[in-house]
Amino acid sequence: MEQVYSRYTPQDQKIWKILFDRQIKLLQHSAAREYLKALRTIGFSDTIPRYTELNQQLTQHTGWSIHVVPGLIEVDKFFKLLSQRKFSASTWLRGIDQLDYLQEPDMFHDIFGHVPLITNPFYADFMQAFGAMGVKYYQYPQAVKMLQNLYWYTIEFGLIKENGNTRIYGAGILSSPEETAYSLSDKPKHYPFDLATIFDTDFYIDRLQEHYFVIESLEQLFNSIEEMEKMMEERCKAMETRS
Ligand SMILES: [Fe+2]
């Protein structure tokens, strides 16, 4: 599958522009510095991006590329693609009546939310290592759940500390105006990043998060790979012994 750019209508372009302009404004003082830098690197504008151009940027910076999918895909395929430095993204865009809420991720979420930081080497290597763990332990349902929790509380809904301030790097927040403001408010709880806790913390997909985990830097994610591998191995061995 590939992006067929000529299929986007003037209405699609209008919707992208509304979403883009709104988020850019909101994110100036709430997104991670690394994300804003990556956004400039990738060169997004208020017109729908061309995946061929994004792929050139990704390949050049971290050797990643976008793999077009029709929508949500099976978790084993998702892990495998990540382990091959391929990010699965859809090409359809939400309608004008769905500007604020979507059940399935569209291209604004996938591309605007996820793709910029894939140009960051620490983030890109963490995603690949995460995918490789998924491929390795896919036969253990509990391991898959632990990895899904980790993805949720980092790549999708992660927060980061910067000069004493808390900022956003998770794509699920970056692409949602409501969660952008809410996540940094004093309503949800903020906890320090801790792999063991995250592995055991369930999430809900149908409401704003009650808690978020805050990393100290993107390098911290990269540095957690070794611990992630060790913990996955230990826990899967323990599961085997019990069964
Ligand atoms: Fe996502």
PDB file of C-alpha atoms and ligand atoms in Angstrom:
ATOM      1  CA  MET A   1       0.000   0.000   0.000  1.00  0.00           C
ATOM      2  CA  GLU A   2       1.087   3.553  -0.539  1.00  0.00           C
ATOM      3  CA  GLN A   3      -0.170   7.068  -0.075  1.00  0.00           C
ATOM      4  CA  VAL A   4      -2.088   8.266  -3.146  1.00  0.00           C
ATOM      5  CA  TYR A   5      -1.705  11.990  -2.736  1.00  0.00           C
ATOM      6  CA  SER A   6      -4.089  12.932  -5.545  1.00  0.00           C
ATOM      7  CA  ARG A   7      -6.955  11.364  -3.576  1.00  0.00           C
ATOM      8  CA  TYR A   8      -6.880  14.072  -0.917  1.00  0.00           C
ATOM      9  CA  THR A   9      -9.674  16.555  -1.509  1.00  0.00           C
ATOM     10  CA  PRO A  10      -9.623  20.309  -0.778  1.00  0.00           C
ATOM     11  CA  GLN A  11     -11.725  19.419   2.280  1.00  0.00           C
ATOM     12  CA  ASP A  12      -9.003  17.009   3.506  1.00  0.00           C
ATOM     13  CA  GLN A  13      -6.399  19.759   3.073  1.00  0.00           C
ATOM     14  CA  LYS A  14      -8.639  22.133   4.995  1.00  0.00           C
ATOM     15  CA  ILE A  15      -9.024  19.657   7.863  1.00  0.00           C
ATOM     16  CA  TRP A  16      -5.266  19.042   8.048  1.00  0.00           C
ATOM     17  CA  LYS A  17      -4.700  22.810   8.157  1.00  0.00           C
ATOM     18  CA  ILE A  18      -7.224  23.303  10.966  1.00  0.00           C
ATOM     19  CA  LEU A  19      -5.663  20.485  13.017  1.00  0.00           C
ATOM     20  CA  PHE A  20      -2.108  21.573  12.225  1.00  0.00           C
ATOM     21  CA  ASP A  21      -2.603  25.284  12.994  1.00  0.00           C
ATOM     22  CA  ARG A  22      -4.421  24.525  16.215  1.00  0.00           C
ATOM     23  CA  GLN A  23      -1.850  22.054  17.550  1.00  0.00           C
ATOM     24  CA  ILE A  24       1.180  24.128  16.530  1.00  0.00           C
ATOM     25  CA  LYS A  25      -0.178  27.015  18.561  1.00  0.00           C
ATOM     26  CA  LEU A  26      -0.962  24.858  21.595  1.00  0.00           C
ATOM     27  CA  LEU A  27       2.337  22.981  21.499  1.00  0.00           C
ATOM     28  CA  GLN A  28       4.687  25.986  21.456  1.00  0.00           C
ATOM     29  CA  HIS A  29       4.802  26.014  25.250  1.00  0.00           C
ATOM     30  CA  SER A  30       3.789  22.463  26.044  1.00  0.00           C
ATOM     31  CA  ALA A  31       5.634  20.100  23.682  1.00  0.00           C
ATOM     32  CA  ALA A  32       9.117  18.753  24.332  1.00  0.00           C
ATOM     33  CA  ARG A  33      11.903  20.868  22.858  1.00  0.00           C
ATOM     34  CA  GLU A  34      13.132  17.769  20.999  1.00  0.00           C
ATOM     35  CA  TYR A  35       9.716  17.323  19.391  1.00  0.00           C
ATOM     36  CA  LEU A  36       9.526  20.960  18.251  1.00  0.00           C
ATOM     37  CA  LYS A  37      13.052  20.665  16.873  1.00  0.00           C
ATOM     38  CA  ALA A  38      12.118  17.427  15.089  1.00  0.00           C
ATOM     39  CA  LEU A  39       9.017  19.088  13.671  1.00  0.00           C
ATOM     40  CA  ARG A  40      11.246  21.712  12.037  1.00  0.00           C
ATOM     41  CA  THR A  41      13.651  19.008  10.837  1.00  0.00           C
ATOM     42  CA  ILE A  42      10.876  17.037   9.182  1.00  0.00           C
ATOM     43  CA  GLY A  43       9.457  20.241   7.701  1.00  0.00           C
ATOM     44  CA  PHE A  44       5.729  19.860   8.257  1.00  0.00           C
ATOM     45  CA  SER A  45       3.454  22.609   7.030  1.00  0.00           C
ATOM     46  CA  ASP A  46      -0.259  23.259   6.899  1.00  0.00           C
ATOM     47  CA  THR A  47      -0.661  21.010   3.860  1.00  0.00           C
ATOM     48  CA  ILE A  48      -0.894  17.221   4.055  1.00  0.00           C
ATOM     49  CA  PRO A  49       2.649  15.798   3.998  1.00  0.00           C
ATOM     50  CA  ARG A  50       3.857  13.535   1.216  1.00  0.00           C
ATOM     51  CA  TYR A  51       5.129  10.250   2.635  1.00  0.00           C
ATOM     52  CA  THR A  52       7.818   9.967  -0.032  1.00  0.00           C
ATOM     53  CA  GLU A  53       9.341  13.199   1.278  1.00  0.00           C
ATOM     54  CA  LEU A  54       8.961  12.132   4.915  1.00  0.00           C
ATOM     55  CA  ASN A  55      10.669   8.859   4.125  1.00  0.00           C
ATOM     56  CA  GLN A  56      13.677  10.677   2.686  1.00  0.00           C
ATOM     57  CA  GLN A  57      14.031  12.600   5.936  1.00  0.00           C
ATOM     58  CA  LEU A  58      13.558   9.540   8.131  1.00  0.00           C
ATOM     59  CA  THR A  59      15.981   7.416   6.134  1.00  0.00           C
ATOM     60  CA  GLN A  60      18.588  10.144   6.237  1.00  0.00           C
ATOM     61  CA  HIS A  61      18.324  10.732   9.984  1.00  0.00           C
ATOM     62  CA  THR A  62      17.715   7.304  11.514  1.00  0.00           C
ATOM     63  CA  GLY A  63      17.151   4.757   8.734  1.00  0.00           C
ATOM     64  CA  TRP A  64      13.410   4.503   9.441  1.00  0.00           C
ATOM     65  CA  SER A  65      10.509   4.653   6.986  1.00  0.00           C
ATOM     66  CA  ILE A  66       6.734   4.764   6.988  1.00  0.00           C
ATOM     67  CA  HIS A  67       4.877   1.554   6.230  1.00  0.00           C
ATOM     68  CA  VAL A  68       1.350   2.328   5.033  1.00  0.00           C
ATOM     69  CA  VAL A  69      -1.426   0.299   6.667  1.00  0.00           C
ATOM     70  CA  PRO A  70      -5.210   0.493   6.242  1.00  0.00           C
ATOM     71  CA  GLY A  71      -5.832   1.025   9.965  1.00  0.00           C
ATOM     72  CA  LEU A  72      -5.010  -0.833  13.161  1.00  0.00           C
ATOM     73  CA  ILE A  73      -2.955  -3.957  12.458  1.00  0.00           C
ATOM     74  CA  GLU A  74      -2.299  -7.171  14.390  1.00  0.00           C
ATOM     75  CA  VAL A  75       0.125  -6.683  17.236  1.00  0.00           C
ATOM     76  CA  ASP A  76       2.669  -9.239  15.926  1.00  0.00           C
ATOM     77  CA  LYS A  77       2.881  -7.385  12.590  1.00  0.00           C
ATOM     78  CA  PHE A  78       3.241  -4.091  14.443  1.00  0.00           C
ATOM     79  CA  PHE A  79       6.158  -5.442  16.521  1.00  0.00           C
ATOM     80  CA  LYS A  80       7.833  -6.905  13.458  1.00  0.00           C
ATOM     81  CA  LEU A  81       7.631  -3.648  11.500  1.00  0.00           C
ATOM     82  CA  LEU A  82       9.066  -1.655  14.411  1.00  0.00           C
ATOM     83  CA  SER A  83      11.913  -4.140  14.742  1.00  0.00           C
ATOM     84  CA  GLN A  84      12.673  -3.454  11.049  1.00  0.00           C
ATOM     85  CA  ARG A  85      12.635   0.319  11.638  1.00  0.00           C
ATOM     86  CA  LYS A  86       9.293   0.709   9.882  1.00  0.00           C
ATOM     87  CA  PHE A  87       6.526   2.764  11.406  1.00  0.00           C
ATOM     88  CA  SER A  88       3.006   1.718  10.460  1.00  0.00           C
ATOM     89  CA  ALA A  89       0.787   4.663   9.541  1.00  0.00           C
ATOM     90  CA  SER A  90      -2.561   5.103   7.853  1.00  0.00           C
ATOM     91  CA  THR A  91      -3.246   7.571   5.039  1.00  0.00           C
ATOM     92  CA  TRP A  92      -6.870   8.517   5.793  1.00  0.00           C
ATOM     93  CA  LEU A  93      -7.804  11.710   7.572  1.00  0.00           C
ATOM     94  CA  ARG A  94     -10.628  12.314  10.050  1.00  0.00           C
ATOM     95  CA  GLY A  95     -13.764  14.189   8.991  1.00  0.00           C
ATOM     96  CA  ILE A  96     -14.690  17.735   9.978  1.00  0.00           C
ATOM     97  CA  ASP A  97     -17.147  16.336  12.558  1.00  0.00           C
ATOM     98  CA  GLN A  98     -14.332  14.359  14.267  1.00  0.00           C
ATOM     99  CA  LEU A  99     -11.785  17.085  14.868  1.00  0.00           C
ATOM    100  CA  ASP A 100     -11.530  16.338  18.586  1.00  0.00           C
ATOM    101  CA  TYR A 101     -12.223  12.680  19.050  1.00  0.00           C
ATOM    102  CA  LEU A 102     -11.377   9.558  17.106  1.00  0.00           C
ATOM    103  CA  GLN A 103     -11.597   5.897  18.011  1.00  0.00           C
ATOM    104  CA  GLU A 104      -8.966   4.771  15.521  1.00  0.00           C
ATOM    105  CA  PRO A 105      -5.753   6.636  14.808  1.00  0.00           C
ATOM    106  CA  ASP A 106      -5.819   8.604  11.533  1.00  0.00           C
ATOM    107  CA  MET A 107      -2.888  10.154   9.665  1.00  0.00           C
ATOM    108  CA  PHE A 108      -2.898  13.310  11.771  1.00  0.00           C
ATOM    109  CA  HIS A 109      -2.229  11.207  14.848  1.00  0.00           C
ATOM    110  CA  ASP A 110       0.190   8.832  13.106  1.00  0.00           C
ATOM    111  CA  ILE A 111       2.129  11.432  11.143  1.00  0.00           C
ATOM    112  CA  PHE A 112       1.945  14.661  13.116  1.00  0.00           C
ATOM    113  CA  GLY A 113       2.077  12.883  16.481  1.00  0.00           C
ATOM    114  CA  HIS A 114       4.565  10.101  15.877  1.00  0.00           C
ATOM    115  CA  VAL A 115       6.798  10.763  12.911  1.00  0.00           C
ATOM    116  CA  PRO A 116       8.857  13.851  13.914  1.00  0.00           C
ATOM    117  CA  LEU A 117      10.573  12.216  16.895  1.00  0.00           C
ATOM    118  CA  ILE A 118      11.550   9.200  14.804  1.00  0.00           C
ATOM    119  CA  THR A 119      14.306  11.491  13.480  1.00  0.00           C
ATOM    120  CA  ASN A 120      15.786  11.452  17.009  1.00  0.00           C
ATOM    121  CA  PRO A 121      18.354   8.613  17.323  1.00  0.00           C
ATOM    122  CA  PHE A 122      17.574   7.820  21.000  1.00  0.00           C
ATOM    123  CA  TYR A 123      13.852   7.623  20.371  1.00  0.00           C
ATOM    124  CA  ALA A 124      14.303   5.692  17.103  1.00  0.00           C
ATOM    125  CA  ASP A 125      16.555   3.075  18.721  1.00  0.00           C
ATOM    126  CA  PHE A 126      14.179   2.682  21.664  1.00  0.00           C
ATOM    127  CA  MET A 127      11.288   2.011  19.261  1.00  0.00           C
ATOM    128  CA  GLN A 128      13.291  -0.583  17.373  1.00  0.00           C
ATOM    129  CA  ALA A 129      14.420  -2.348  20.556  1.00  0.00           C
ATOM    130  CA  PHE A 130      10.820  -2.313  21.756  1.00  0.00           C
ATOM    131  CA  GLY A 131       9.688  -3.958  18.484  1.00  0.00           C
ATOM    132  CA  ALA A 132      12.428  -6.579  18.769  1.00  0.00           C
ATOM    133  CA  MET A 133      11.246  -7.444  22.314  1.00  0.00           C
ATOM    134  CA  GLY A 134       7.733  -7.874  20.938  1.00  0.00           C
ATOM    135  CA  VAL A 135       8.949 -10.215  18.212  1.00  0.00           C
ATOM    136  CA  LYS A 136      10.959 -12.240  20.733  1.00  0.00           C
ATOM    137  CA  TYR A 137       8.251 -12.631  23.376  1.00  0.00           C
ATOM    138  CA  TYR A 138       5.122 -12.522  21.265  1.00  0.00           C
ATOM    139  CA  GLN A 139       4.071 -16.020  22.358  1.00  0.00           C
ATOM    140  CA  TYR A 140       3.648 -14.826  25.954  1.00  0.00           C
ATOM    141  CA  PRO A 141       0.352 -12.922  26.286  1.00  0.00           C
ATOM    142  CA  GLN A 142       1.476 -11.370  29.578  1.00  0.00           C
ATOM    143  CA  ALA A 143       4.663 -10.133  27.931  1.00  0.00           C
ATOM    144  CA  VAL A 144       2.654  -8.563  25.126  1.00  0.00           C
ATOM    145  CA  LYS A 145       0.502  -6.790  27.726  1.00  0.00           C
ATOM    146  CA  MET A 146       3.593  -5.470  29.525  1.00  0.00           C
ATOM    147  CA  LEU A 147       4.967  -4.131  26.244  1.00  0.00           C
ATOM    148  CA  GLN A 148       1.642  -2.550  25.343  1.00  0.00           C
ATOM    149  CA  ASN A 149       1.629  -0.782  28.713  1.00  0.00           C
ATOM    150  CA  LEU A 150       5.154   0.453  28.052  1.00  0.00           C
ATOM    151  CA  TYR A 151       4.280   1.753  24.577  1.00  0.00           C
ATOM    152  CA  TRP A 152       1.209   3.475  25.955  1.00  0.00           C
ATOM    153  CA  TYR A 153       3.004   5.298  28.770  1.00  0.00           C
ATOM    154  CA  THR A 154       5.986   6.339  26.652  1.00  0.00           C
ATOM    155  CA  ILE A 155       5.465   6.589  22.887  1.00  0.00           C
ATOM    156  CA  GLU A 156       1.739   7.394  23.117  1.00  0.00           C
ATOM    157  CA  PHE A 157       1.295   9.277  26.385  1.00  0.00           C
ATOM    158  CA  GLY A 158       4.760  10.072  27.649  1.00  0.00           C
ATOM    159  CA  LEU A 159       5.815  13.283  29.380  1.00  0.00           C
ATOM    160  CA  ILE A 160       9.362  14.604  29.760  1.00  0.00           C
ATOM    161  CA  LYS A 161      11.154  16.958  32.178  1.00  0.00           C
ATOM    162  CA  GLU A 162      12.896  19.966  30.668  1.00  0.00           C
ATOM    163  CA  ASN A 163      14.608  22.626  32.772  1.00  0.00           C
ATOM    164  CA  GLY A 164      12.268  21.948  35.650  1.00  0.00           C
ATOM    165  CA  ASN A 165       9.145  22.039  33.449  1.00  0.00           C
ATOM    166  CA  THR A 166       7.070  19.064  32.333  1.00  0.00           C
ATOM    167  CA  ARG A 167       6.555  18.803  28.585  1.00  0.00           C
ATOM    168  CA  ILE A 168       4.855  16.405  26.176  1.00  0.00           C
ATOM    169  CA  TYR A 169       6.515  13.885  23.845  1.00  0.00           C
ATOM    170  CA  GLY A 170       3.764  11.224  23.537  1.00  0.00           C
ATOM    171  CA  ALA A 171       1.971  11.165  20.170  1.00  0.00           C
ATOM    172  CA  GLY A 172      -1.462  10.554  21.680  1.00  0.00           C
ATOM    173  CA  ILE A 173      -1.180  13.822  23.579  1.00  0.00           C
ATOM    174  CA  LEU A 174       0.624  15.798  20.862  1.00  0.00           C
ATOM    175  CA  SER A 175      -2.239  15.147  18.431  1.00  0.00           C
ATOM    176  CA  SER A 176      -5.050  15.931  20.901  1.00  0.00           C
ATOM    177  CA  PRO A 177      -5.886  19.511  21.947  1.00  0.00           C
ATOM    178  CA  GLU A 178      -7.885  18.393  24.967  1.00  0.00           C
ATOM    179  CA  GLU A 179      -5.194  16.067  26.304  1.00  0.00           C
ATOM    180  CA  THR A 180      -2.429  18.614  25.588  1.00  0.00           C
ATOM    181  CA  ALA A 181      -3.900  20.987  28.159  1.00  0.00           C
ATOM    182  CA  TYR A 182      -5.161  18.311  30.557  1.00  0.00           C
ATOM    183  CA  SER A 183      -1.955  16.238  30.749  1.00  0.00           C
ATOM    184  CA  LEU A 184       0.064  19.198  32.033  1.00  0.00           C
ATOM    185  CA  SER A 185      -2.625  20.410  34.428  1.00  0.00           C
ATOM    186  CA  ASP A 186      -2.730  19.467  38.102  1.00  0.00           C
ATOM    187  CA  LYS A 187      -5.629  17.036  37.553  1.00  0.00           C
ATOM    188  CA  PRO A 188      -3.750  13.839  36.548  1.00  0.00           C
ATOM    189  CA  LYS A 189      -0.913  12.335  38.579  1.00  0.00           C
ATOM    190  CA  HIS A 190       2.643  12.469  37.262  1.00  0.00           C
ATOM    191  CA  TYR A 191       5.035   9.667  38.218  1.00  0.00           C
ATOM    192  CA  PRO A 192       8.722   9.234  37.441  1.00  0.00           C
ATOM    193  CA  PHE A 193       9.529   6.762  34.659  1.00  0.00           C
ATOM    194  CA  ASP A 194       9.966   3.291  36.125  1.00  0.00           C
ATOM    195  CA  LEU A 195       9.920   0.210  33.916  1.00  0.00           C
ATOM    196  CA  ALA A 196       8.668  -2.268  36.530  1.00  0.00           C
ATOM    197  CA  THR A 197       5.760  -0.007  37.491  1.00  0.00           C
ATOM    198  CA  ILE A 198       4.851   0.761  33.874  1.00  0.00           C
ATOM    199  CA  PHE A 199       4.890  -2.915  32.897  1.00  0.00           C
ATOM    200  CA  ASP A 200       2.202  -3.509  35.542  1.00  0.00           C
ATOM    201  CA  THR A 201       0.094  -0.401  34.971  1.00  0.00           C
ATOM    202  CA  ASP A 202      -3.004  -0.957  32.831  1.00  0.00           C
ATOM    203  CA  PHE A 203      -4.471   1.794  30.671  1.00  0.00           C
ATOM    204  CA  TYR A 204      -7.837   2.816  29.319  1.00  0.00           C
ATOM    205  CA  ILE A 205      -8.383   3.861  25.739  1.00  0.00           C
ATOM    206  CA  ASP A 206     -11.731   5.571  26.191  1.00  0.00           C
ATOM    207  CA  ARG A 207     -10.939   8.403  28.587  1.00  0.00           C
ATOM    208  CA  LEU A 208      -8.284  10.908  29.530  1.00  0.00           C
ATOM    209  CA  GLN A 209      -5.400   9.351  31.441  1.00  0.00           C
ATOM    210  CA  GLU A 210      -5.449   9.410  35.232  1.00  0.00           C
ATOM    211  CA  HIS A 211      -1.681   9.274  35.367  1.00  0.00           C
ATOM    212  CA  TYR A 212       1.366   9.836  33.219  1.00  0.00           C
ATOM    213  CA  PHE A 213       5.006   8.777  33.538  1.00  0.00           C
ATOM    214  CA  VAL A 214       7.692  11.427  33.157  1.00  0.00           C
ATOM    215  CA  ILE A 215      11.124  10.712  31.676  1.00  0.00           C
ATOM    216  CA  GLU A 216      14.176  12.867  32.346  1.00  0.00           C
ATOM    217  CA  SER A 217      15.342  12.802  28.712  1.00  0.00           C
ATOM    218  CA  LEU A 218      14.931  10.810  25.498  1.00  0.00           C
ATOM    219  CA  GLU A 219      18.317   9.338  26.298  1.00  0.00           C
ATOM    220  CA  GLN A 220      16.743   7.804  29.408  1.00  0.00           C
ATOM    221  CA  LEU A 221      14.419   5.809  27.131  1.00  0.00           C
ATOM    222  CA  PHE A 222      17.398   4.614  25.124  1.00  0.00           C
ATOM    223  CA  ASN A 223      19.290   3.742  28.315  1.00  0.00           C
ATOM    224  CA  SER A 224      16.339   1.688  29.579  1.00  0.00           C
ATOM    225  CA  ILE A 225      16.642  -0.805  26.697  1.00  0.00           C
ATOM    226  CA  GLU A 226      19.074  -3.039  28.557  1.00  0.00           C
ATOM    227  CA  GLU A 227      16.898  -3.126  31.668  1.00  0.00           C
ATOM    228  CA  MET A 228      13.816  -3.728  29.508  1.00  0.00           C
ATOM    229  CA  GLU A 229      15.483  -6.756  27.893  1.00  0.00           C
ATOM    230  CA  LYS A 230      16.601  -8.120  31.260  1.00  0.00           C
ATOM    231  CA  MET A 231      13.214  -7.709  32.873  1.00  0.00           C
ATOM    232  CA  MET A 232      11.360  -9.226  29.936  1.00  0.00           C
ATOM    233  CA  GLU A 233      13.650 -12.244  30.001  1.00  0.00           C
ATOM    234  CA  GLU A 234      13.301 -12.727  33.751  1.00  0.00           C
ATOM    235  CA  ARG A 235       9.539 -12.353  33.731  1.00  0.00           C
ATOM    236  CA  CYS A 236       9.038 -14.664  30.751  1.00  0.00           C
ATOM    237  CA  LYS A 237      11.284 -17.290  32.338  1.00  0.00           C
ATOM    238  CA  ALA A 238       9.225 -17.043  35.537  1.00  0.00           C
ATOM    239  CA  MET A 239       6.020 -17.469  33.500  1.00  0.00           C
ATOM    240  CA  GLU A 240       7.465 -20.570  31.862  1.00  0.00           C
ATOM    241  CA  THR A 241       8.418 -22.068  35.209  1.00  0.00           C
ATOM    242  CA  ARG A 242       4.929 -21.499  36.566  1.00  0.00           C
ATOM    243  CA  SER A 243       3.157 -23.036  33.570  1.00  0.00           C
TER     244      SER A 243
HETATM  245 FE    FE B   1      -0.251   6.183  18.110  1.00  0.00          FE
END
